[in-house]
Amino acid sequence: MFWGLIIEPGKKYSQTVDNSFHISKATLDLSSATDEDITLLLDYEGQQEYILCHLNKTNKQESLDLNFQAGDSISLFSHGQASVHLSGYLLGDDDEDDMTLGEMMEEEEEEEDEDEEMEEKDLRATLQAKAVKRPQPEKTNGKSQKKAKVEVEEEEDEEEAEEEEESKQPPAKQLSKKQKKMQKKAQQQQQQSPKPAAPQPEKKKEDKQPKVEAPKSPAKKTLPGGLIIEDVKTGNGPESKKGDKVAVYYCGKLAKNGKQFDQSNKGPGFKFELGKGQVIKGWDLGVAGMKVGGKRKLTIPASLAYGAGGAPPQIPPNSTLVFDVELKALN
């Protein structure tokens, strides 16, 4: 049975698998694609994130061979500004009982043998009926013999008349071999069960699709100066404030085309003192208030980033930047 899922940019699809399924192919949606590469990733059982494939306008499709069993905890998401279509099928046993070719051939041979036996019985019965002789009249005097002869002639005349009437009637339509088999089976069923039970309606199988939880829209707020903060995930640890030394993972992209210019997602992370001007103004404002374990998306205008000069060659002048930030620790 078919399985499919559309991975939209900036969204993460998480689920605990109810029904085992297989992913066969990943296809780029060219209607939303840009010149950048799209990366499809998997978070399996909360472990390290795995790269499944890279897609672009030149490499539009990638074949995959991934099986997920019931109980697996997975998350599927992408990096880039285009949608990715995943397709595959559900895994499971087929409940339908299909006859093998050998069984079908054996059933046909049994039916043919039964038809031949019935035809032989009918033929023997017909021959036996014709072989029965009419009773000979007893020899009596001349009058009784004459009377018996008249009766025999009358019987023969009646038989001839019946034969003529039968010949005038249109011949019965001959049944095909298939129709004979069906008629014969119907007669046998009537003899075995004169009052057959009404057939039970077949239960329709419900199409079961893996339940994929729709991602919740992150809380969004805009600060004075145009900084947009989206809380993708709220952490459970201590809350950061001005003066704290924080360690973060991050990924920086250009807002106009989604091109990545910097990232840090390994080791202890990037460390700085919050609110002391060690980073761009948008970071001092945007990271403040985050809790350890939390994730935020920061859309920072040029006035709170690198301004009119930019940071060539990666960051052009007057560039709005987008950062995905995860707070790993604070002191």
Short mmCIF file of C-alpha atoms in Angstrom, two decimals:
data_model
loop_
_atom_site.label_atom_id
_atom_site.label_comp_id
_atom_site.label_asym_id
_atom_site.label_seq_id
_atom_site.Cartn_x
_atom_site.Cartn_y
_atom_site.Cartn_z
CA MET A 1 0.00 0.00 0.00
CA PHE A 2 1.31 3.47 -0.97
CA TRP A 3 2.90 5.79 1.62
CA GLY A 4 3.90 9.41 1.04
CA LEU A 5 4.92 12.62 2.87
CA ILE A 6 5.78 16.19 1.75
CA ILE A 7 8.66 17.78 3.70
CA GLU A 8 8.19 21.56 3.64
CA PRO A 9 11.12 23.94 4.29
CA GLY A 10 11.61 25.01 7.89
CA LYS A 11 9.35 22.26 9.31
CA LYS A 12 10.21 19.07 11.17
CA TYR A 13 7.98 15.98 11.01
CA SER A 14 8.24 13.76 14.08
CA GLN A 15 6.40 10.53 14.94
CA THR A 16 6.56 7.23 16.78
CA VAL A 17 5.88 4.66 14.05
CA ASP A 18 2.54 2.80 14.43
CA ASN A 19 2.69 0.78 11.20
CA SER A 20 5.98 -0.32 9.64
CA PHE A 21 6.74 1.40 6.32
CA HIS A 22 9.45 1.74 3.65
CA ILE A 23 10.75 4.92 1.97
CA SER A 24 11.78 4.33 -1.66
CA LYS A 25 12.36 7.74 -3.22
CA ALA A 26 12.96 11.44 -2.50
CA THR A 27 11.93 13.96 -5.21
CA LEU A 28 12.58 17.72 -5.33
CA ASP A 29 9.56 20.00 -5.93
CA LEU A 30 10.85 22.07 -8.88
CA SER A 31 8.02 24.61 -8.53
CA SER A 32 9.59 25.91 -5.29
CA ALA A 33 13.26 25.05 -5.99
CA THR A 34 16.07 27.59 -6.21
CA ASP A 35 19.67 27.16 -7.34
CA GLU A 36 20.77 26.03 -3.87
CA ASP A 37 21.11 22.41 -2.74
CA ILE A 38 18.39 20.90 -0.55
CA THR A 39 19.57 18.50 2.18
CA LEU A 40 17.17 15.82 3.50
CA LEU A 41 17.96 14.72 7.08
CA LEU A 42 16.78 12.08 9.58
CA ASP A 43 16.81 12.21 13.39
CA TYR A 44 16.53 8.58 14.52
CA GLU A 45 15.74 7.78 18.19
CA GLY A 46 17.10 11.19 19.25
CA GLN A 47 20.61 10.25 18.10
CA GLN A 48 22.89 12.14 15.72
CA GLU A 49 21.18 13.70 12.66
CA TYR A 50 21.81 11.68 9.48
CA ILE A 51 21.99 13.09 5.94
CA LEU A 52 19.81 10.99 3.60
CA CYS A 53 20.50 12.81 0.31
CA HIS A 54 21.24 16.12 -1.45
CA LEU A 55 18.82 17.38 -4.15
CA ASN A 56 18.98 20.24 -6.65
CA LYS A 57 17.65 21.17 -10.09
CA THR A 58 20.25 18.90 -11.73
CA ASN A 59 19.76 15.97 -9.33
CA LYS A 60 15.96 16.05 -8.90
CA GLN A 61 15.46 12.51 -7.51
CA GLU A 62 17.29 10.07 -5.25
CA SER A 63 16.38 6.41 -4.65
CA LEU A 64 16.24 5.41 -0.97
CA ASP A 65 15.93 2.03 0.77
CA LEU A 66 14.78 2.76 4.33
CA ASN A 67 12.58 0.54 6.52
CA PHE A 68 11.03 1.85 9.75
CA GLN A 69 9.45 -0.59 12.21
CA ALA A 70 6.58 -0.02 14.64
CA GLY A 71 7.86 1.74 17.76
CA ASP A 72 10.71 3.62 16.03
CA SER A 73 10.96 7.30 16.98
CA ILE A 74 11.94 9.38 13.93
CA SER A 75 12.01 12.98 12.70
CA LEU A 76 12.30 14.00 9.02
CA PHE A 77 13.26 17.53 7.94
CA SER A 78 15.25 19.44 5.33
CA HIS A 79 17.67 22.35 4.95
CA GLY A 80 16.83 24.64 2.07
CA GLN A 81 13.93 26.63 0.61
CA ALA A 82 12.14 23.95 -1.47
CA SER A 83 9.73 21.10 -0.65
CA VAL A 84 10.78 17.44 -0.88
CA HIS A 85 8.30 14.65 -1.70
CA LEU A 86 8.93 11.26 -0.07
CA SER A 87 7.21 8.13 -1.40
CA GLY A 88 7.17 4.44 -0.45
CA TYR A 89 4.81 1.77 0.83
CA LEU A 90 3.50 0.16 4.02
CA LEU A 91 5.06 -3.08 5.20
CA GLY A 92 2.90 -6.08 6.29
CA ASP A 93 1.52 -9.51 5.40
CA ASP A 94 -1.12 -9.86 2.68
CA ASP A 95 -4.28 -11.31 4.23
CA GLU A 96 -5.83 -12.40 0.93
CA ASP A 97 -5.77 -16.13 0.18
CA ASP A 98 -4.80 -16.48 -3.49
CA MET A 99 -4.89 -19.83 -5.29
CA THR A 100 -1.65 -21.02 -6.80
CA LEU A 101 -1.48 -21.98 -10.46
CA GLY A 102 -1.19 -25.67 -9.52
CA GLU A 103 -4.35 -25.51 -7.37
CA MET A 104 -6.28 -23.79 -10.18
CA MET A 105 -5.20 -26.48 -12.68
CA GLU A 106 -6.14 -29.29 -10.25
CA GLU A 107 -9.60 -27.74 -9.72
CA GLU A 108 -10.20 -27.49 -13.47
CA GLU A 109 -9.13 -31.13 -13.94
CA GLU A 110 -11.51 -32.27 -11.18
CA GLU A 111 -14.42 -30.41 -12.78
CA GLU A 112 -13.64 -31.90 -16.21
CA ASP A 113 -13.50 -35.41 -14.68
CA GLU A 114 -16.87 -34.82 -12.96
CA ASP A 115 -18.41 -33.62 -16.25
CA GLU A 116 -17.14 -36.73 -18.07
CA GLU A 117 -18.55 -39.02 -15.37
CA MET A 118 -21.96 -37.31 -15.56
CA GLU A 119 -22.02 -37.56 -19.37
CA GLU A 120 -21.16 -41.28 -19.18
CA LYS A 121 -23.96 -41.88 -16.62
CA ASP A 122 -26.49 -40.02 -18.79
CA LEU A 123 -25.43 -42.00 -21.84
CA ARG A 124 -25.73 -45.34 -20.01
CA ALA A 125 -29.18 -44.39 -18.72
CA THR A 126 -30.33 -43.47 -22.23
CA LEU A 127 -29.05 -46.75 -23.69
CA GLN A 128 -30.71 -48.77 -20.93
CA ALA A 129 -34.02 -46.99 -21.52
CA LYS A 130 -33.91 -47.80 -25.26
CA ALA A 131 -33.00 -51.38 -24.54
CA VAL A 132 -36.21 -51.98 -22.56
CA LYS A 133 -38.55 -54.03 -24.71
CA ARG A 134 -42.25 -53.46 -24.84
CA PRO A 135 -44.30 -56.32 -23.41
CA GLN A 136 -45.41 -58.79 -26.12
CA PRO A 137 -49.16 -59.43 -26.27
CA GLU A 138 -50.20 -62.91 -25.14
CA LYS A 139 -51.35 -65.28 -27.82
CA THR A 140 -55.09 -65.61 -27.57
CA ASN A 141 -57.81 -66.12 -30.02
CA GLY A 142 -58.12 -64.12 -33.22
CA LYS A 143 -60.28 -61.37 -31.74
CA SER A 144 -57.97 -60.69 -28.83
CA GLN A 145 -54.93 -60.67 -31.18
CA LYS A 146 -56.66 -58.19 -33.46
CA LYS A 147 -57.61 -55.99 -30.48
CA ALA A 148 -54.02 -56.04 -29.18
CA LYS A 149 -52.74 -55.13 -32.65
CA VAL A 150 -55.10 -52.15 -32.81
CA GLU A 151 -53.91 -50.95 -29.39
CA VAL A 152 -50.27 -51.22 -30.46
CA GLU A 153 -50.96 -49.20 -33.60
CA GLU A 154 -52.75 -46.54 -31.57
CA GLU A 155 -49.76 -46.28 -29.21
CA GLU A 156 -47.38 -45.95 -32.15
CA ASP A 157 -49.58 -43.21 -33.65
CA GLU A 158 -49.54 -41.31 -30.34
CA GLU A 159 -45.76 -41.58 -30.13
CA GLU A 160 -45.36 -40.31 -33.68
CA ALA A 161 -47.68 -37.37 -32.91
CA GLU A 162 -45.62 -36.48 -29.82
CA GLU A 163 -42.41 -36.65 -31.82
CA GLU A 164 -43.88 -34.33 -34.47
CA GLU A 165 -44.90 -31.82 -31.79
CA GLU A 166 -41.44 -31.95 -30.27
CA SER A 167 -39.84 -31.41 -33.67
CA LYS A 168 -42.03 -28.34 -34.24
CA GLN A 169 -40.86 -26.75 -31.01
CA PRO A 170 -37.69 -24.60 -31.29
CA PRO A 171 -34.59 -26.46 -30.13
CA ALA A 172 -33.45 -25.59 -26.62
CA LYS A 173 -30.48 -23.30 -26.47
CA GLN A 174 -27.35 -25.32 -25.79
CA LEU A 175 -25.35 -24.24 -22.79
CA SER A 176 -21.65 -23.57 -23.02
CA LYS A 177 -19.22 -25.70 -21.03
CA LYS A 178 -18.78 -22.93 -18.47
CA GLN A 179 -22.57 -22.52 -18.08
CA LYS A 180 -22.99 -26.28 -17.64
CA LYS A 181 -20.41 -26.23 -14.85
CA MET A 182 -22.17 -23.35 -13.13
CA GLN A 183 -25.58 -25.03 -13.47
CA LYS A 184 -24.19 -28.29 -12.12
CA LYS A 185 -22.60 -26.57 -9.10
CA ALA A 186 -25.83 -24.73 -8.36
CA GLN A 187 -27.80 -27.99 -8.37
CA GLN A 188 -25.27 -29.63 -6.04
CA GLN A 189 -25.42 -26.69 -3.63
CA GLN A 190 -29.24 -26.80 -3.60
CA GLN A 191 -29.18 -30.51 -2.76
CA GLN A 192 -26.64 -30.07 0.04
CA SER A 193 -28.15 -26.92 1.57
CA PRO A 194 -31.69 -26.13 0.41
CA LYS A 195 -31.71 -22.91 2.40
CA PRO A 196 -28.25 -21.34 2.08
CA ALA A 197 -27.38 -18.61 4.53
CA ALA A 198 -27.28 -15.10 3.18
CA PRO A 199 -23.71 -14.13 2.16
CA GLN A 200 -21.96 -11.91 4.65
CA PRO A 201 -20.74 -8.60 3.23
CA GLU A 202 -16.98 -8.43 2.95
CA LYS A 203 -15.36 -6.15 5.45
CA LYS A 204 -13.60 -3.31 3.79
CA LYS A 205 -10.02 -2.97 4.78
CA GLU A 206 -9.19 0.37 6.24
CA ASP A 207 -6.32 2.13 4.61
CA LYS A 208 -3.80 2.61 7.33
CA GLN A 209 -1.35 5.42 6.99
CA PRO A 210 1.35 6.16 9.51
CA LYS A 211 0.21 8.95 11.81
CA VAL A 212 2.46 11.95 11.26
CA GLU A 213 2.13 14.71 13.81
CA ALA A 214 1.72 18.12 12.20
CA PRO A 215 4.41 20.48 13.46
CA LYS A 216 3.21 23.29 15.72
CA SER A 217 3.69 26.85 14.52
CA PRO A 218 6.52 28.46 16.53
CA ALA A 219 5.73 31.46 18.72
CA LYS A 220 6.84 34.63 16.89
CA LYS A 221 7.48 38.15 18.12
CA THR A 222 9.09 41.25 16.63
CA LEU A 223 11.35 43.48 18.75
CA PRO A 224 12.04 47.20 18.20
CA GLY A 225 14.55 47.55 15.37
CA GLY A 226 12.92 44.79 13.28
CA LEU A 227 14.42 41.69 14.96
CA ILE A 228 12.03 38.72 14.56
CA ILE A 229 12.25 35.93 17.16
CA GLU A 230 10.56 32.53 16.65
CA ASP A 231 10.72 30.01 19.52
CA VAL A 232 10.94 26.66 17.69
CA LYS A 233 11.51 24.69 20.91
CA THR A 234 11.36 25.83 24.54
CA GLY A 235 14.20 24.44 26.64
CA ASN A 236 13.92 22.92 30.12
CA GLY A 237 17.17 24.32 31.55
CA PRO A 238 18.17 27.67 33.12
CA GLU A 239 17.20 30.89 31.33
CA SER A 240 19.96 33.04 29.83
CA LYS A 241 20.36 36.72 30.75
CA LYS A 242 22.77 39.57 30.17
CA GLY A 243 26.25 38.78 31.48
CA ASP A 244 25.93 34.97 31.16
CA LYS A 245 28.54 33.02 29.24
CA VAL A 246 26.59 30.92 26.76
CA ALA A 247 27.47 28.11 24.31
CA VAL A 248 25.33 27.71 21.19
CA TYR A 249 25.01 25.69 18.01
CA TYR A 250 23.92 27.79 15.04
CA CYS A 251 23.43 27.88 11.27
CA GLY A 252 23.49 31.25 9.43
CA LYS A 253 21.82 31.89 6.04
CA LEU A 254 21.07 34.85 3.78
CA ALA A 255 17.35 35.69 3.96
CA LYS A 256 17.06 36.60 0.27
CA ASN A 257 18.18 33.24 -1.17
CA GLY A 258 18.71 30.88 1.80
CA LYS A 259 22.43 30.50 1.07
CA GLN A 260 24.34 29.25 4.12
CA PHE A 261 27.41 31.29 5.05
CA ASP A 262 28.36 29.88 8.49
CA GLN A 263 27.51 27.16 11.01
CA SER A 264 28.69 25.48 14.23
CA ASN A 265 27.04 22.23 15.30
CA LYS A 266 29.80 20.10 16.86
CA GLY A 267 31.72 19.97 20.11
CA PRO A 268 30.96 22.41 22.95
CA GLY A 269 29.58 24.99 20.49
CA PHE A 270 30.32 28.71 19.93
CA LYS A 271 30.86 30.56 23.23
CA PHE A 272 30.41 34.27 24.03
CA GLU A 273 29.33 36.58 26.87
CA LEU A 274 25.74 37.70 26.39
CA GLY A 275 25.04 41.45 26.10
CA LYS A 276 28.71 42.52 26.03
CA GLY A 277 28.97 43.33 22.31
CA GLN A 278 31.12 40.30 21.50
CA VAL A 279 28.68 39.36 18.72
CA ILE A 280 26.31 41.27 16.43
CA LYS A 281 23.52 43.23 18.14
CA GLY A 282 20.83 40.87 16.83
CA TRP A 283 22.45 37.96 18.69
CA ASP A 284 22.72 39.84 22.03
CA LEU A 285 19.02 40.67 21.80
CA GLY A 286 17.83 37.38 20.26
CA VAL A 287 19.63 34.86 22.50
CA ALA A 288 18.64 36.63 25.73
CA GLY A 289 15.78 34.80 27.46
CA MET A 290 16.48 31.41 25.88
CA LYS A 291 16.54 28.33 28.14
CA VAL A 292 19.18 25.61 27.86
CA GLY A 293 17.97 23.02 25.35
CA GLY A 294 15.79 25.58 23.53
CA LYS A 295 15.89 26.45 19.82
CA ARG A 296 15.16 29.81 18.17
CA LYS A 297 15.01 31.21 14.68
CA LEU A 298 16.34 34.78 14.49
CA THR A 299 15.60 36.99 11.46
CA ILE A 300 18.02 39.91 11.88
CA PRO A 301 17.84 43.07 9.73
CA ALA A 302 21.07 44.59 8.42
CA SER A 303 20.92 47.38 11.02
CA LEU A 304 21.33 44.80 13.80
CA ALA A 305 23.81 42.65 11.83
CA TYR A 306 26.63 43.82 9.52
CA GLY A 307 24.97 47.02 8.26
CA ALA A 308 25.51 48.70 4.92
CA GLY A 309 29.05 47.34 4.54
CA GLY A 310 28.18 43.67 5.03
CA ALA A 311 30.94 41.10 5.60
CA PRO A 312 32.26 40.25 2.13
CA PRO A 313 32.52 37.89 0.44
CA GLN A 314 29.97 35.74 2.28
CA ILE A 315 27.59 38.51 3.41
CA PRO A 316 26.69 41.26 0.89
CA PRO A 317 25.95 44.85 2.03
CA ASN A 318 22.55 45.55 3.64
CA SER A 319 21.80 41.82 4.10
CA THR A 320 19.04 40.46 6.32
CA LEU A 321 20.30 37.29 8.02
CA VAL A 322 18.50 34.21 9.34
CA PHE A 323 20.04 32.17 12.20
CA ASP A 324 18.83 28.86 13.64
CA VAL A 325 20.23 28.91 17.21
CA GLU A 326 20.25 26.17 19.88
CA LEU A 327 21.36 27.04 23.44
CA LYS A 328 23.61 24.19 24.63
CA ALA A 329 24.92 25.52 27.96
CA LEU A 330 25.46 28.61 30.08
CA ASN A 331 27.71 29.50 33.06
#
